[in-house]
Amino acid sequence: MSKKFVFSFGKNQCEGDGSQKYLLGGKGANLADMVKLGLPVPPGFTISTEVCTYFYQNGKSYPSELKSQVESCIKNLEKDLADTGMKFGDRKNPLLVSVRSGAPVSMPGMMDTVLNLGLNDETVQGLIEQSKDSRFAYDSYRRFIMMYSDVVLNVNTSYFETALEHKKADLGLDLDTELTDDHWKSLVKEFKSIVVEQTGKTFPEDPMEQLWGAIGAVFSSWMNPRANTYRKINNIPEHIGTAVTVQAMVYGNMGDDCATGVAFTRDPSTGEKKFFGEFLVNAQGEDVVAGIRTPQPINEESFNDQNKHLPTLAKVLPIAYQELVALYQKLESHYRDMQDVEFTIQKGKLFMLQTRNGKRTAAAAVKIAVDMVKETLIDKKEAVMRVTPEQLDQFLHPRLDPKAKKDLLAKGLPASPGAVSGKIVFDPDTAETWVKEKKEKVILVRIETSPEDIHGMHVAEGILTARGGMTSHAAVVARGMGKTCVAGCAAIKILMEQRKMVIGNREFQEGDWLTLEGSSGEVIAGKVDTVTPDITGSFHEFMEWVDDVRKLKVRTNADTPADAKVARKFGAEGIGLCRTEHMFFDPERIEAVRQMILSDSRAEREKALAKILPMQRKDFFEIFQEMRGLPVTIRLLDPPLHEFLPHDEKDVRALAKEMDVPYEQLYRRKETLHEFNPMLGHRGCRLGISFPEIYRMQVRAIVEAACELKKKLNQDVEPEIMIPLIADWKELQYIRTYCEEEIQKVFQEHNVKVPYSIGTMIELPRAALTADQIAASEKGNAEFFSFGTNDLTQTTFGLSRDDSASFLGTYSEKKIFPDPFVSIDEDGVGELMKLAVQKGKGVRGSSMKMGICGEQGGEPRSVHFCHKIGLDYVSCSPYRVPIARLAAAQASVKNKAL
Ligand code: ADP
Ligand code: MG
Ligand code: MG
């Protein structure tokens, strides 16, 4: 038997249903579904997505079985409509069809549709006879020629629109509906000669030829630039293909008892439970969205400023409206989700043409999910799956006030969400002085950002760059900081010398107000009002369910008490990475740090360290206080020491003077610290091997702070002391031994004990490969592992994160591999992680704590992976904590731990 490629839907035969979206496309699958539910749907058939795959694999040709299967489905369709007597291509009583695209994932408006197919100079006469309405017949005919020429013959619609405008102008008419049959008839002639002019061929008269032309055009539209871009932005794979649905026409353009419209079963912007939609009388297809006439509200709930004076569908066609209300409720309870429906009313009778899960804003997604649980339509686990982590990210940031006017200048990439306004500044130092001294709000505008801009980014409300993609420095850093960012906005030109920015023909000086909307990438002139999200109510309830469902804990990466506080508010369950080097950079301490680095002897070094000790202890005390009751992982000093020294000669001289040492001595010391490849140099635990006194001081500061918390406030924390960059268990054993010694001393001195543990980062492939030795109590004795996936990715790929931006873009374009610093590379880095988990738990038992502290810890796909390999927690920047909580919950709904 030959393979089945075409599936009928109708009264006599209905093949397929809503579960077959990947075969029939969303549209085709749901049309079959609606037929089965007994809804009024014009019959038709769907050509499967497998034909699309075949089409592209075989030089745009079709499987040999297709022709006969399509022909027999047309026979089916005619049988279904037997009581009307309509036949495809029949001169007396022609059956017209629409040819519609439908991908498995909805891509609204991205591909093409042709309506009224089957008309030619002869069948149009049949249509006139049957409908007794020649105006309607010619209106349908001209629409068909326009759409077919556009979609299939690639003739730009503007030629036809111009001809139509001229006609109306000649006649002194405003509206399309005022044109008579004779007007349309003469336009049809004009349209056909336009086709001959533009293509050198006559318009195809044979309905069968028209049909195959349209089918081919819909399959071809799968690869049009619009669709390609949409797929890229929304991460929709190319291989899934589109289906083609051929469906009997119903007519919304047959007079004043006819209409066409679209509706949402709930408000897509607020989520409110109200039936909501628009329609047009005596119209067809996309007229509603095309903006030719102002659409009318379907009911009073759909009133807005533009349409509230227009009569509603409930008034104009009450019977059809009532039926629509009954049907939408049926559809919502069937799909158990908000639906976006398309309908047409022909001579007072309602037909459903499409239903799909409606697109919605983040706020609506949360509200609808929570409401539907209360309505017992869905359970809590399903509710958790109804909001995407990206939506949550948008939800948590301020939005533009929907009522505010906006003067849109340009669009860039939506790199980091939130709506913010501030004064334009062009460099990080100006940003800092304006904010700190003038108490201004600023937007940092740069061609692109680099690590030297961090201080400016930190104080700015938002960041706008002219170059760079979604993983550019600006984008990544801004997301980490929870700052709004619009990146890669090619429309802006920055004239650094003149300190101004040009967009199109408009100029902006430093100090002018600018607004950014990071969820849409909009760049707006002036200051626009924003609204802050309401995180009580539905959101609060939703997050409670999220926490009930998830198994993974979510911690935060925080170096300061302020960050810890924010993170705790967002639901962090501890700190997964507290870096200590930021504390060293503090202007008040850097001097002591530099003395320590430049010391020639251990005694001198210890003297400098003694100055740092109380400051570090204070830092830890404050962080512990914020995180009371929760675990806090502190990483001992990690970067190479020369990072703390000045780079320029001028600064080195100044420092020499300040420290009262000869410049040459300082310079020499700096030279000896120089490294060709600092990333792989004298850093991490290697510092702890060379200078035990540094780590001893840090461990003392940590444990003293915990003892103090216990004694003064009777509060507990669980300090987890983390040793970075371990490659071999002996490094850990050596460091651990002296750390333990120091800790015991502290306990004795303070006469109190606190729980603590010592573990390691797994950030080198060798550490992963020898994780059993690192964990074994008689060897490395690591009590926990934390996967430092930034370095682990760098060292597994042999790829420097800071230097890879310039070529990783090309890698993604050429589909070699995606940027591994965004989402964990499961095949390589992920395998190492899996291995380390197995080896670690193998020797210490399943209770051994494992987590991730790399940047990917807040990225939903990576969170899923961490769940799958059985980690205990993920750790991410404070603003991503709720997103990680949701991703963790979705991971546990989707798959059980391995
Ligand atoms: P899209 O995927 O862009 O929404 P559709 O295939 O839904 O495109 O077609 C667009 C519009 O054309 C529909 O909303 C509907 O109004 C109209 N249409 C499609 N098929 C028919 C039909 N068989 N009868 C009447 N109108 C139709
Ligand atoms: Mg549609
Ligand atoms: Mg590291």
PDB file of C-alpha atoms and ligand atoms in Angstrom, residues 27 100 113 286 342 353-354 356, ligand 2:
ATOM      1  CA  LYS A  27      -4.390  24.411  11.724  1.00  0.00           C
ATOM      2  CA  ARG A 100      -3.875  27.498   3.692  1.00  0.00           C
ATOM      3  CA  THR A 113      -2.942  31.726   2.073  1.00  0.00           C
ATOM      4  CA  GLU A 286      -7.642  39.272   6.437  1.00  0.00           C
ATOM      5  CA  GLU A 342     -11.214  32.821  13.358  1.00  0.00           C
ATOM      6  CA  LEU A 353     -12.204  28.473  10.367  1.00  0.00           C
ATOM      7  CA  GLN A 354      -9.458  28.153  12.926  1.00  0.00           C
ATOM      8  CA  ARG A 356      -5.360  27.707  18.364  1.00  0.00           C
TER       9      ARG A 356
HETATM   10 MG    MG B   2      -5.519  32.207  10.541  1.00  0.00          MG
END
